[in-house]
Structures are given as C-alpha cells and as structure tokens.
Short mmCIF file of C-alpha atoms in Angstrom, two decimals:
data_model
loop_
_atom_site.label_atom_id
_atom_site.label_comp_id
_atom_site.label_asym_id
_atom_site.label_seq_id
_atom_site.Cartn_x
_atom_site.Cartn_y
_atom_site.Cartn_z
CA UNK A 1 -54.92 -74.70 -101.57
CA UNK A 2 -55.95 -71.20 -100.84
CA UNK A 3 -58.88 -72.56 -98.74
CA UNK A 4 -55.96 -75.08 -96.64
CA UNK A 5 -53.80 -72.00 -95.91
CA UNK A 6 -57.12 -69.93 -94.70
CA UNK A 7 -58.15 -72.95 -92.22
CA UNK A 8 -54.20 -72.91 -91.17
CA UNK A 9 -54.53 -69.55 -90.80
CA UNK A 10 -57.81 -69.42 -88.98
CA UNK A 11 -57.07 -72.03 -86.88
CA UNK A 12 -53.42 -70.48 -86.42
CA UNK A 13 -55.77 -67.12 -85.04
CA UNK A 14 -57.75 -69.35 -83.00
CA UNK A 15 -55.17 -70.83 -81.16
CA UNK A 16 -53.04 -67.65 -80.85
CA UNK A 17 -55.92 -66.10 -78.92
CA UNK A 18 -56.28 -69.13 -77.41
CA UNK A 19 -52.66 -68.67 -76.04
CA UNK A 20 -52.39 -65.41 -75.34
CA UNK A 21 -55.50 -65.97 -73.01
CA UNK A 22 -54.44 -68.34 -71.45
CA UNK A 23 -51.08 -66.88 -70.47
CA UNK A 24 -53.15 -63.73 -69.33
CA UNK A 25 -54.94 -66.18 -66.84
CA UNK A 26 -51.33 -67.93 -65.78
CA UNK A 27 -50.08 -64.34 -65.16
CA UNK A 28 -53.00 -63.05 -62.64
CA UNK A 29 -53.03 -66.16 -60.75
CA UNK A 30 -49.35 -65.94 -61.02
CA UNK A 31 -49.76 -62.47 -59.47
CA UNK A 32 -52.58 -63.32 -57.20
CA UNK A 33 -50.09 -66.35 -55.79
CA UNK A 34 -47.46 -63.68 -55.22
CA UNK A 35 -49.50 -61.49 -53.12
CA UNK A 36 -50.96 -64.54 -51.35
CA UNK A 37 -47.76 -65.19 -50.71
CA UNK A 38 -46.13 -61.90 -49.59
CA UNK A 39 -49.54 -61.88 -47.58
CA UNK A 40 -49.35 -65.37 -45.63
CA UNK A 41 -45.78 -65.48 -45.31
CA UNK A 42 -45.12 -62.15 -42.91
CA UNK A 43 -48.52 -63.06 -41.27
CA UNK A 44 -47.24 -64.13 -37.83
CA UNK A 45 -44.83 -61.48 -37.71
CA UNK A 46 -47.10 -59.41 -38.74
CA UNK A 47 -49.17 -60.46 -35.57
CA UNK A 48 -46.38 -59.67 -33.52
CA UNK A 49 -46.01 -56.59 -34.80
CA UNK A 50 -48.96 -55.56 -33.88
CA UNK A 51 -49.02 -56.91 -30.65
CA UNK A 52 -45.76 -55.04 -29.75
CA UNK A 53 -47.36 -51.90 -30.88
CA UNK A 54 -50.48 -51.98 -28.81
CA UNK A 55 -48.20 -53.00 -26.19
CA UNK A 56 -46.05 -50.18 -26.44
CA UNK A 57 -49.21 -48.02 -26.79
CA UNK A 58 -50.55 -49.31 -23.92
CA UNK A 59 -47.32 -48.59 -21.40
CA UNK A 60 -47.03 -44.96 -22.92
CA UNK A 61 -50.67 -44.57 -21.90
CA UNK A 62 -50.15 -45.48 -18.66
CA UNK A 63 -46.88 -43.76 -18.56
CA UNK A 64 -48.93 -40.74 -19.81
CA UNK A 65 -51.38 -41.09 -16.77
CA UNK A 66 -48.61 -41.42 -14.82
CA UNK A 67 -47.10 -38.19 -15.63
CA UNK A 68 -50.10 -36.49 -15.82
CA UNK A 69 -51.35 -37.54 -11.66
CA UNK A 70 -47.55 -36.54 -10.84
CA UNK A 71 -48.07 -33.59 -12.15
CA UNK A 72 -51.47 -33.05 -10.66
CA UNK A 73 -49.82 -34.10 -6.87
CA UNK A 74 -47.43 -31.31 -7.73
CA UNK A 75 -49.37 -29.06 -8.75
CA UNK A 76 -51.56 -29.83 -5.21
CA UNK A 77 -48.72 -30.15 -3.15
CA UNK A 78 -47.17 -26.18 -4.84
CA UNK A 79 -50.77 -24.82 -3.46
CA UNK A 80 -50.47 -26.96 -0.36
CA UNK A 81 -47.08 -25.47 0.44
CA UNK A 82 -47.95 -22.14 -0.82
CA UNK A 83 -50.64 -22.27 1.72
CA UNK A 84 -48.60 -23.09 4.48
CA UNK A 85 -46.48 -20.05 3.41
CA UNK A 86 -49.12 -17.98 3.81
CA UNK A 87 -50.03 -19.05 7.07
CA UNK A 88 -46.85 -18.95 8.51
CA UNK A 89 -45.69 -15.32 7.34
CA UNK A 90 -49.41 -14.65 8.57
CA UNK A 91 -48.93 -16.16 12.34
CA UNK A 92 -45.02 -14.15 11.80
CA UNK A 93 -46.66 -10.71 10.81
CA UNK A 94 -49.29 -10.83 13.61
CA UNK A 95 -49.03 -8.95 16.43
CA UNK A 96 -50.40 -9.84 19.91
CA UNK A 97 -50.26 -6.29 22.09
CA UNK A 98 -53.39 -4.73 20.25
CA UNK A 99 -51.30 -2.62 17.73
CA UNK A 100 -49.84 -2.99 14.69
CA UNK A 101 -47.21 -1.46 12.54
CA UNK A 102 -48.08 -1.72 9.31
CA UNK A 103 -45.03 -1.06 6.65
CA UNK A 104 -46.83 -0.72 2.63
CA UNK A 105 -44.01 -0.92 0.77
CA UNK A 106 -43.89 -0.08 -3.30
CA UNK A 107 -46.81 2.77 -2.66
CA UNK A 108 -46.70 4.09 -6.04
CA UNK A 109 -47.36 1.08 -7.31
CA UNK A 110 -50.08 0.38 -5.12
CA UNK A 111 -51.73 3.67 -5.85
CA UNK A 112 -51.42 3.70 -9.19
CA UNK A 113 -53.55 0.34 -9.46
CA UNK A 114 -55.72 1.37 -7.21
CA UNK A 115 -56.36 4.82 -9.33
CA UNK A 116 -56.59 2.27 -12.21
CA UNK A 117 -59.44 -0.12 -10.37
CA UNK A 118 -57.02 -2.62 -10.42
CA UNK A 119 -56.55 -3.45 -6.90
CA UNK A 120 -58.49 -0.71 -5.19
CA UNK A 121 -57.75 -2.13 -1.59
CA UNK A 122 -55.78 -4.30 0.12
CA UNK A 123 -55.93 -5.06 4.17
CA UNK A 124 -52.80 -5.26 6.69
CA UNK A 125 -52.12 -8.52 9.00
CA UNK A 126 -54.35 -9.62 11.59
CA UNK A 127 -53.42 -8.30 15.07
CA UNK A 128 -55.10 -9.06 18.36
CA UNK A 129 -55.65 -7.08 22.13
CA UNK A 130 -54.24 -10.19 23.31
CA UNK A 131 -53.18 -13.67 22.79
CA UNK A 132 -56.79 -14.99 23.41
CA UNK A 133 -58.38 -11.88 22.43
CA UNK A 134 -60.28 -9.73 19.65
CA UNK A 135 -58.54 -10.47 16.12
CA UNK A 136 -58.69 -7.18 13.59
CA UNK A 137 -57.35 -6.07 10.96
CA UNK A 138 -57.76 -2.41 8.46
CA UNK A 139 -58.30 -2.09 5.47
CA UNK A 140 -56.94 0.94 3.24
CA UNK A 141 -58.07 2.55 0.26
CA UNK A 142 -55.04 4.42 -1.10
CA UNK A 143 -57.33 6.34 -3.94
CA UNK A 144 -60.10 6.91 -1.31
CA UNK A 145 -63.46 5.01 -0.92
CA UNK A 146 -67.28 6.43 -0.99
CA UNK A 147 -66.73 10.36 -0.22
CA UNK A 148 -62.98 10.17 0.10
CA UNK A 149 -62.58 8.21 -3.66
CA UNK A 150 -60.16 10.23 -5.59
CA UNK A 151 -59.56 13.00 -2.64
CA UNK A 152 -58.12 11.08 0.09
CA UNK A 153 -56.57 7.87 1.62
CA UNK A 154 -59.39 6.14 3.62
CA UNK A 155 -58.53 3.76 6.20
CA UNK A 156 -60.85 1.55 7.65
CA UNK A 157 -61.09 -0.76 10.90
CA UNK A 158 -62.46 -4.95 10.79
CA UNK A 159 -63.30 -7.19 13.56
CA UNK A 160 -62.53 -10.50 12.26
CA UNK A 161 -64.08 -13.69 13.73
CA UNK A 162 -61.66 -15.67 16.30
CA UNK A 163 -61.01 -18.55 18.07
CA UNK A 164 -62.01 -16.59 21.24
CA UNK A 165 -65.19 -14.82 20.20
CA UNK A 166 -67.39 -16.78 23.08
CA UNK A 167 -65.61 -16.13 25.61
CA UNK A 168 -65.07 -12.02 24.92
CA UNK A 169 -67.54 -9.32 26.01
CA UNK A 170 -69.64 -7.93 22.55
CA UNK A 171 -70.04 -5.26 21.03
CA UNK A 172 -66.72 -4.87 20.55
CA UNK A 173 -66.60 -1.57 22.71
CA UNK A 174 -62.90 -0.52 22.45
CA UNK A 175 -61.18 2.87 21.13
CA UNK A 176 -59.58 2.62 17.97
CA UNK A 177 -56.78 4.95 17.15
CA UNK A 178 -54.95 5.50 13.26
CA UNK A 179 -51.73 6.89 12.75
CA UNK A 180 -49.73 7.61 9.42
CA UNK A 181 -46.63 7.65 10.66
CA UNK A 182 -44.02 10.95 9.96
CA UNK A 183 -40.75 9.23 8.67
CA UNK A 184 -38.65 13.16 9.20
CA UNK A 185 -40.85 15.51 11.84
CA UNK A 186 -42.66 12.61 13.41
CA UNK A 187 -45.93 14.76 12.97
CA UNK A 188 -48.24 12.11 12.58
CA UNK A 189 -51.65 12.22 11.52
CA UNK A 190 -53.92 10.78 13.70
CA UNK A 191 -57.27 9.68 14.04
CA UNK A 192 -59.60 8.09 16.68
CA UNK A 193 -62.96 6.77 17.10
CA UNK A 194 -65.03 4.76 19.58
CA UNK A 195 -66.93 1.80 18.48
CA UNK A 196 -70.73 2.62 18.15
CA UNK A 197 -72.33 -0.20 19.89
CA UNK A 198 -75.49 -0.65 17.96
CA UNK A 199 -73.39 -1.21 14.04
CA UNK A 200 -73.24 -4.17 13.46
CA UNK A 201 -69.54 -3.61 12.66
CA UNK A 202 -68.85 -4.37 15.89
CA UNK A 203 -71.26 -7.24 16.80
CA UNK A 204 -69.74 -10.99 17.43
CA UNK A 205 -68.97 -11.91 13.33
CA UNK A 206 -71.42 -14.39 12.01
CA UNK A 207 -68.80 -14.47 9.32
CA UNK A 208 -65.41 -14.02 8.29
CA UNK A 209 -65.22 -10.50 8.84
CA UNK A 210 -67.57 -7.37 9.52
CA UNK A 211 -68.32 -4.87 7.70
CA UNK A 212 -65.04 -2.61 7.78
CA UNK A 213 -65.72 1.03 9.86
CA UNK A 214 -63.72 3.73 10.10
CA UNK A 215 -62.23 6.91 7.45
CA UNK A 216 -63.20 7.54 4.70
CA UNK A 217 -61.27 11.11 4.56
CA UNK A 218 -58.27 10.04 6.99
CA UNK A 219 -55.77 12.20 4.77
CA UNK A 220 -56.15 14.34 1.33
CA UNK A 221 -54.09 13.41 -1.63
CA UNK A 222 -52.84 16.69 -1.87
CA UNK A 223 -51.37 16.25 1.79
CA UNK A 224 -49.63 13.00 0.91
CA UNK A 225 -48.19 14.47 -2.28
CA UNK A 226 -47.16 17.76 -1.17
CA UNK A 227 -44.64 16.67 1.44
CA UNK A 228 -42.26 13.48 1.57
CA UNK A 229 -42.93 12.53 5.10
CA UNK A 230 -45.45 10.33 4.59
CA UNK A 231 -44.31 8.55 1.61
CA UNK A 232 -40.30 8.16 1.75
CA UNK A 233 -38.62 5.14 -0.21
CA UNK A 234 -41.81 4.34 -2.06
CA UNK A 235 -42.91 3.31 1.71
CA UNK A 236 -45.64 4.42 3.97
CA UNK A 237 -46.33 2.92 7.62
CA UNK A 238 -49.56 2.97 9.44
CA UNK A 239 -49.77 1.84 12.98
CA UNK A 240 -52.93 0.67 14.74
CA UNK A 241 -53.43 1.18 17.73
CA UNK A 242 -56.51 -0.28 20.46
CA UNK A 243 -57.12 0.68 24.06
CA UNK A 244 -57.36 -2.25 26.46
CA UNK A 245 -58.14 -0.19 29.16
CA UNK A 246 -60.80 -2.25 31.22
CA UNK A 247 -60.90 -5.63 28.77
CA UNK A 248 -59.82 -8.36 30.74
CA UNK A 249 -57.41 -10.65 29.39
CA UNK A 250 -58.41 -13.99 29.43
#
C-alpha cells in the first residue's frame, strides 16, 4: 500500500511538473501573442505616423532654407542699400569748385583713438577743380604722422584716380593751399605747397589713390590745446583749397 501511494505520489509529481510547464509555455506564447498583437495591430498607423513625420520634417527643412536665403537677400540687400548710402552722401558732400570745407565733428573723440592707434587717420570727401576735373581728397592725422606723431596735427594732400584722368594734363602741377579755420579771430593757420613734378604723388594714379603728400607738422598740439579757436563744440574745420589758375576746364 505504501508502494501504491509512492507511485500516486510520484506520478502526482510528475504530472504537476508536467503542468506547471506547460502553463509556463501557454503563458509566453500567451505573451508573445500579445505583443504580436499590440505590434501588428497599430502597424499601418504606425506607417502613417511616420510618414507624417518625415513629411513634416521635410516642409520645416525647406521652410528652414527658406528663412535662411531670406535672410541672406536681406542681409545683401542691408549692404546693397548701405552702399548706395554711401555713395549718395559721397556725390552730396563733394564739392566741384576745387575747395573743400571740411567740418570733423566729435574731435576729442577722434583724437583720443587716434592717440590710442585705434583709428589713427581718417580722410575728408572727394572734391574736384571742376566737374570733369582732378578728384582729391586729404587725409589728416590728428596725433601726427612720421616726424609730427605725437607733436602735431599732420595733414596731407591725395590725387585720387577719376573718370577724367586721360583727358587732364599730368603731373598734377597745381598749388595746394591748407587752412584750419579760426572759429573767434579768424586767424587761420595756413599752409601751401606746389606739387613737385617728379613724386610720383602727383603722377596719373595707376591705382586708387597716390601716395598722400603734404604736412607732417601743419600745427603743434600744444597750439591746438592752448587756445579754443581751433577746436570749439568738439568741432574743427579744415578747408582745401587748389589754384586753377591756367588748367583748362574741360
């Protein structure tokens, strides 16, 4: 009897396993049938999902591109514009009766970046001996340049190349006058010089602009900072000045 109840309960072991495996096995294919179907089921929305992402990707890309050449034709047409700016307060500033009154406004300013390096020179607006004549311009050193750097205010002459050049006589042969203008006495300092007709300052440009010629010592720094005539409202003006006398206007 012993031996019945050990087979019973042997075979009860063997068939418990049995069981017990077999409802392991019905619960992972159970599980696998799940995920097959949470897997199959959304798989054509899943699709279109997709597709209306990397359709919306692809219209912020190209709305991206978009943006960025608009931005790009701004940015060109700013400079363009700027440009034109430039080249209308240009034609506005220049004068036409070989002289030119030139106003530098915010001198301390200027000075002090020019004492600093920062901007040790800046040139006035091109002016011409007449409307189909020599263009020039100056060019000013307010902390002095070469032998006048730190002592004085040099000033310097340019031809610049023009529209005209062929048809004018060269060298450039014409008497150049400076004058920092006396805003109280009207005691101007002035300065003068011919042309030297073998520098080739004053040959037909090949380029832009010569090589600037003129003062290096035009006025001391202890002139322009002893008296307020010269500097008055944070403003100096220089005027320009060429002789036409036998040039022939064309």
């Amino acid at each position: 009897m012993e031996d019945n109840e050990k087979k019973t309960d042997a075979h009860g072991s063997v068939d418990a396993a049995a069981l017990q495996k077999e409802i392991t096995k019905l619960r992972e294919e159970n599980k696998k049938l799940k995920a097959d179907l949470v897997k199959t089921k959304p798989e054509g929305e899943w699709k279109n999902l997709e597709k209306q992402n990397a359709y919306l990707k692809e219209i912020i890309e190209r709305q991206r591109k978009q943006l960025l050449f608009q931005d790009q034709m701004l940015t060109s047409s700013s400079i363009i514009f700027a440009e034109q700016e430039r080249r209308i307060q240009a034609l506005e500033d220049a004068s036409y009766d070989s002289s030119q009154l030139w106003r530098i406004s915010e001198y301390n300013r200027r000075r002090q970046d020019a004492v600093s390096g920062k901007t040790t020179s800046f040139h006035c607006p091109v002016f011409y001996t007449s409307r189909h004549g020599y263009k020039m311009s100056a060019r000013v050193y307010l902390n002095g340049d070469g032998m006048g750097k730190h002592t004085h205010m040099s000033l310097f002459f340019m031809i610049m190349r023009g529209c005209h050049d062929a048809l004018l006589p060269w060298p450039f042969q014409q008497k150049v006058t400076f004058m920092l203008l006396d805003q109280n006495k009207r005691d101007h300092i002035v300065n003068a010089f011919r042309p030297d007709p073998t520098s080739n300052s004053f040959k037909k440009p090949s380029s832009d602009m010569n090589i600037a010629s003129g003062c290096p010592l035009f006025v001391t720094q202890e002139l322009l900072m002893a008296s307020d005539s010269y500097v008055k409202d944070d403003t100096m003006f220089i005027k320009l000045v060429v002789d036409t006398t036998g040039l022939e206007k064309l």
